[in-house]
GROMACS .gro file of C-alpha atoms in nm:
model
  228
    1MET     CA    1   0.235   2.742   1.271
    2SER     CA    2   0.071   2.983   1.027
    3LEU     CA    3   0.118   3.352   0.938
    4THR     CA    4  -0.020   3.611   1.168
    5THR     CA    5  -0.289   3.851   1.026
    6ALA     CA    6  -0.024   4.123   0.999
    7GLN     CA    7   0.216   3.897   0.819
    8HIS     CA    8  -0.058   3.767   0.591
    9ASP     CA    9  -0.160   4.127   0.497
   10ILE     CA   10   0.199   4.221   0.428
   11LEU     CA   11   0.248   3.924   0.190
   12VAL     CA   12  -0.079   3.981   0.020
   13LYS     CA   13   0.002   4.347  -0.040
   14TYR     CA   14   0.339   4.255  -0.179
   15LEU     CA   15   0.191   4.003  -0.430
   16LYS     CA   16  -0.066   4.261  -0.535
   17GLU     CA   17   0.210   4.520  -0.577
   18ILE     CA   18   0.400   4.303  -0.826
   19GLU     CA   19   0.067   4.250  -1.008
   20ILE     CA   20  -0.001   3.886  -0.966
   21LYS     CA   21  -0.381   3.894  -1.030
   22THR     CA   22  -0.479   3.526  -1.101
   23GLN     CA   23  -0.556   3.249  -0.864
   24GLU     CA   24  -0.295   2.974  -0.944
   25PRO     CA   25   0.023   3.183  -0.931
   26PHE     CA   26  -0.096   3.400  -0.648
   27GLU     CA   27  -0.155   3.094  -0.427
   28GLU     CA   28   0.160   2.921  -0.530
   29PHE     CA   29   0.377   3.227  -0.455
   30TYR     CA   30   0.186   3.291  -0.138
   31ASP     CA   31   0.237   2.929  -0.009
   32HIS     CA   32   0.608   2.935  -0.111
   33ILE     CA   33   0.686   3.262   0.064
   34ALA     CA   34   0.469   3.185   0.367
   35THR     CA   35   0.663   2.864   0.423
   36ALA     CA   36   0.994   3.058   0.411
   37ILE     CA   37   0.854   3.315   0.659
   38GLU     CA   38   0.733   3.047   0.897
   39LYS     CA   39   1.069   2.874   0.888
   40GLU     CA   40   1.292   3.175   0.922
   41GLN     CA   41   1.071   3.383   1.151
   42PRO     CA   42   1.227   3.720   1.039
   43ASP     CA   43   1.172   4.027   1.251
   44ASP     CA   44   1.088   4.248   0.962
   45ILE     CA   45   0.869   4.074   0.704
   46ASN     CA   46   0.893   4.343   0.440
   47GLU     CA   47   1.280   4.346   0.456
   48PHE     CA   48   1.289   3.965   0.446
   49ILE     CA   49   1.060   3.960   0.135
   50ARG     CA   50   1.258   4.241  -0.044
   51GLU     CA   51   1.612   4.136   0.060
   52VAL     CA   52   1.586   3.755   0.061
   53ILE     CA   53   1.282   3.620  -0.115
   54GLN     CA   54   1.266   3.858  -0.402
   55PRO     CA   55   1.629   3.824  -0.500
   56SER     CA   56   1.594   3.440  -0.492
   57PHE     CA   57   1.354   3.464  -0.790
   58GLY     CA   58   1.588   3.709  -0.975
   59GLY     CA   59   1.393   4.017  -0.859
   60VAL     CA   60   1.052   4.135  -0.982
   61LYS     CA   61   1.168   4.071  -1.346
   62GLY     CA   62   1.252   3.716  -1.248
   63ILE     CA   63   0.911   3.666  -1.100
   64LYS     CA   64   0.743   3.805  -1.413
   65ARG     CA   65   0.960   3.572  -1.625
   66ILE     CA   66   0.838   3.271  -1.423
   67LEU     CA   67   0.478   3.388  -1.467
   68LEU     CA   68   0.524   3.421  -1.843
   69ASN     CA   69   0.696   3.082  -1.878
   70GLN     CA   70   0.429   2.908  -1.685
   71ARG     CA   71   0.151   3.087  -1.878
   72GLU     CA   72   0.309   2.966  -2.209
   73LEU     CA   73   0.340   2.607  -2.076
   74ARG     CA   74  -0.025   2.621  -1.954
   75GLN     CA   75  -0.140   2.743  -2.294
   76LYS     CA   76   0.045   2.454  -2.463
   77LEU     CA   77  -0.110   2.209  -2.219
   78ILE     CA   78  -0.467   2.328  -2.292
   79TRP     CA   79  -0.407   2.330  -2.672
   80LYS     CA   80  -0.276   1.976  -2.650
   81ARG     CA   81  -0.587   1.876  -2.444
   82ALA     CA   82  -0.809   2.049  -2.697
   83LYS     CA   83  -0.658   1.848  -2.986
   84LYS     CA   84  -0.705   1.525  -2.799
   85ILE     CA   85  -1.069   1.606  -2.730
   86PHE     CA   86  -1.134   1.715  -3.097
   87TRP     CA   87  -0.974   1.404  -3.256
   88SER     CA   88  -1.143   1.175  -3.003
   89LEU     CA   89  -1.475   1.283  -3.162
   90PHE     CA   90  -1.385   1.085  -3.467
   91GLY     CA   91  -1.359   0.762  -3.271
   92TRP     CA   92  -1.638   0.525  -3.185
   93PRO     CA   93  -1.910   0.590  -3.090
   94SER     CA   94  -1.868   0.970  -3.137
   95ILE     CA   95  -1.826   0.926  -3.506
   96VAL     CA   96  -2.198   0.826  -3.531
   97LEU     CA   97  -2.303   1.162  -3.384
   98ILE     CA   98  -2.083   1.337  -3.641
   99MET     CA   99  -2.241   1.153  -3.921
  100ILE     CA  100  -2.592   1.244  -3.785
  101GLY     CA  101  -2.473   1.605  -3.755
  102PHE     CA  102  -2.366   1.603  -4.123
  103ILE     CA  103  -2.710   1.473  -4.222
  104LEU     CA  104  -2.894   1.727  -4.004
  105VAL     CA  105  -2.696   2.015  -4.151
  106GLN     CA  106  -2.773   1.906  -4.499
  107ILE     CA  107  -3.144   1.867  -4.412
  108SER     CA  108  -3.140   2.217  -4.266
  109PHE     CA  109  -2.978   2.361  -4.574
  110ASN     CA  110  -3.262   2.204  -4.787
  111GLN     CA  111  -3.543   2.307  -4.545
  112PHE     CA  112  -3.437   2.643  -4.404
  113GLY     CA  113  -3.169   2.773  -4.630
  114LEU     CA  114  -2.807   2.869  -4.620
  115LYS     CA  115  -2.831   3.177  -4.402
  116PHE     CA  116  -3.037   3.024  -4.131
  117THR     CA  117  -2.822   2.706  -4.110
  118MET     CA  118  -2.490   2.896  -4.117
  119GLY     CA  119  -2.614   3.146  -3.854
  120LEU     CA  120  -2.742   2.863  -3.628
  121THR     CA  121  -2.437   2.643  -3.639
  122LEU     CA  122  -2.184   2.919  -3.612
  123SER     CA  123  -2.377   3.066  -3.315
  124LEU     CA  124  -2.381   2.721  -3.148
  125GLY     CA  125  -2.029   2.628  -3.234
  126LEU     CA  126  -1.842   2.959  -3.190
  127PHE     CA  127  -2.053   3.211  -2.999
  128LEU     CA  128  -2.215   2.981  -2.743
  129PRO     CA  129  -1.881   2.873  -2.593
  130PHE     CA  130  -1.778   3.241  -2.587
  131LEU     CA  131  -2.097   3.322  -2.399
  132ILE     CA  132  -2.042   3.036  -2.154
  133TYR     CA  133  -1.685   3.167  -2.102
  134LEU     CA  134  -1.813   3.518  -2.023
  135ILE     CA  135  -2.064   3.376  -1.775
  136ALA     CA  136  -1.788   3.167  -1.606
  137ALA     CA  137  -1.553   3.467  -1.592
  138ILE     CA  138  -1.814   3.697  -1.444
  139ARG     CA  139  -1.922   3.430  -1.189
  140LEU     CA  140  -1.554   3.390  -1.079
  141PHE     CA  141  -1.508   3.764  -1.058
  142ILE     CA  142  -1.816   3.794  -0.838
  143LEU     CA  143  -1.719   3.497  -0.629
  144PHE     CA  144  -1.363   3.608  -0.569
  145GLY     CA  145  -1.494   3.959  -0.480
  146TYR     CA  146  -1.746   3.825  -0.241
  147GLU     CA  147  -1.481   3.614  -0.073
  148ASN     CA  148  -1.244   3.913  -0.075
  149LYS     CA  149  -0.979   3.725  -0.264
  150PRO     CA  150  -0.672   3.919  -0.382
  151TYR     CA  151  -0.719   3.792  -0.742
  152ASN     CA  152  -1.006   3.809  -0.986
  153SER     CA  153  -0.965   3.528  -1.234
  154THR     CA  154  -0.771   3.201  -1.300
  155GLU     CA  155  -0.484   3.130  -1.536
  156SER     CA  156  -0.663   2.826  -1.682
  157LEU     CA  157  -0.971   3.022  -1.774
  158LYS     CA  158  -0.756   3.296  -1.944
  159ALA     CA  159  -0.568   3.035  -2.137
  160ILE     CA  160  -0.898   2.878  -2.268
  161PHE     CA  161  -1.007   3.220  -2.380
  162THR     CA  162  -0.753   3.224  -2.656
  163LEU     CA  163  -0.881   2.901  -2.790
  164ILE     CA  164  -1.244   3.022  -2.777
  165HIS     CA  165  -1.169   3.367  -2.920
  166LEU     CA  166  -0.947   3.246  -3.206
  167PRO     CA  167  -1.214   3.131  -3.463
  168ILE     CA  168  -1.426   3.448  -3.392
  169ALA     CA  169  -1.121   3.664  -3.469
  170LEU     CA  170  -1.059   3.467  -3.781
  171LEU     CA  171  -1.417   3.508  -3.896
  172ASN     CA  172  -1.393   3.884  -3.848
  173VAL     CA  173  -1.070   3.893  -4.046
  174LEU     CA  174  -1.236   3.684  -4.315
  175ASN     CA  175  -1.557   3.899  -4.323
  176PHE     CA  176  -1.405   4.249  -4.305
  177LEU     CA  177  -1.068   4.206  -4.474
  178ILE     CA  178  -1.010   3.893  -4.688
  179VAL     CA  179  -1.357   3.856  -4.851
  180PRO     CA  180  -1.419   4.217  -4.960
  181ILE     CA  181  -1.062   4.285  -5.062
  182ILE     CA  182  -0.946   3.953  -5.224
  183PHE     CA  183  -1.259   3.778  -5.334
  184GLY     CA  184  -1.545   4.025  -5.334
  185ARG     CA  185  -1.859   3.980  -5.143
  186GLY     CA  186  -2.065   3.880  -5.441
  187ALA     CA  187  -1.828   3.614  -5.566
  188PHE     CA  188  -1.782   3.475  -5.221
  189THR     CA  189  -2.159   3.459  -5.170
  190THR     CA  190  -2.199   3.276  -5.503
  191PHE     CA  191  -1.928   3.029  -5.399
  192LEU     CA  192  -2.111   2.950  -5.077
  193LEU     CA  193  -2.444   2.908  -5.245
  194ASN     CA  194  -2.305   2.662  -5.501
  195ASN     CA  195  -2.088   2.448  -5.266
  196VAL     CA  196  -2.320   2.276  -5.023
  197TRP     CA  197  -2.054   2.032  -4.915
  198ALA     CA  198  -1.812   2.318  -4.821
  199ASN     CA  199  -2.081   2.471  -4.614
  200THR     CA  200  -2.163   2.144  -4.449
  201LEU     CA  201  -1.800   2.090  -4.356
  202LEU     CA  202  -1.767   2.443  -4.220
  203CYS     CA  203  -2.081   2.401  -4.009
  204ALA     CA  204  -1.975   2.060  -3.882
  205PHE     CA  205  -1.631   2.183  -3.792
  206ALA     CA  206  -1.783   2.482  -3.608
  207LEU     CA  207  -1.996   2.242  -3.400
  208LEU     CA  208  -1.707   2.011  -3.321
  209TYR     CA  209  -1.490   2.310  -3.226
  210GLY     CA  210  -1.763   2.445  -2.996
  211PHE     CA  211  -1.809   2.107  -2.834
  212THR     CA  212  -1.437   2.087  -2.774
  213CYS     CA  213  -1.431   2.428  -2.609
  214LEU     CA  214  -1.742   2.353  -2.390
  215LYS     CA  215  -1.574   2.032  -2.272
  216LEU     CA  216  -1.253   2.226  -2.194
  217LEU     CA  217  -1.450   2.474  -1.985
  218LYS     CA  218  -1.598   2.183  -1.780
  219GLU     CA  219  -1.257   2.038  -1.697
  220ASN     CA  220  -1.054   2.143  -1.396
  221PHE     CA  221  -0.701   2.216  -1.500
  222THR     CA  222  -0.433   2.212  -1.234
  223PHE     CA  223  -0.083   2.327  -1.312
  224LYS     CA  224   0.185   2.364  -1.039
  225LEU     CA  225   0.439   2.638  -1.074
  226GLU     CA  226   0.804   2.552  -1.066
  227LEU     CA  227   0.924   2.778  -0.784
  228LYS     CA  228   1.287   2.758  -0.674
   0.00000   0.00000   0.00000
């Protein structure tokens, strides 16, 4: 037996009222509460949710706490997976591609100069994953809207955003705060121009980081909530 249309609408409205806006927790809470409704068959769904279901989670604050805990666990899971992907790139045969990348970056420095090479590699390694993320987020938003879903994104995608946005945020801090205040732009530019290997390492790291983020975006993360 499944919920009636009226019961479904009441449950969806409740979950929206307590601001569950992402796919995974919305569907988990929906399935959990719907199962309880089907089992108990209460006469008043609203009263059953407010007087029985909600207190079983510790009220709205308890539900929010569950969401926060699961979000933190999911974030740790994705960071752990990112580390595994990143370090796997130094194994065989990926290490060959890294060595080729080092050589190509150095050739680019010699042929096209520092600005072009830094701009290209940072764009590919840091800004391309961010662009792909935006496209994926917009596509999901449109898809969920077209299917009339009560949520507009996924927890997994939001967790990956932190990983993608972090180096961009650090670059902004470096460019607008640390470099002008601590080092001075002139001294920092001179350092970059005279340290090809440092530039090569930075560019290589950016490319590896970008590849890691792109691979994460392709993976399908599933994470089941612990609902009691």
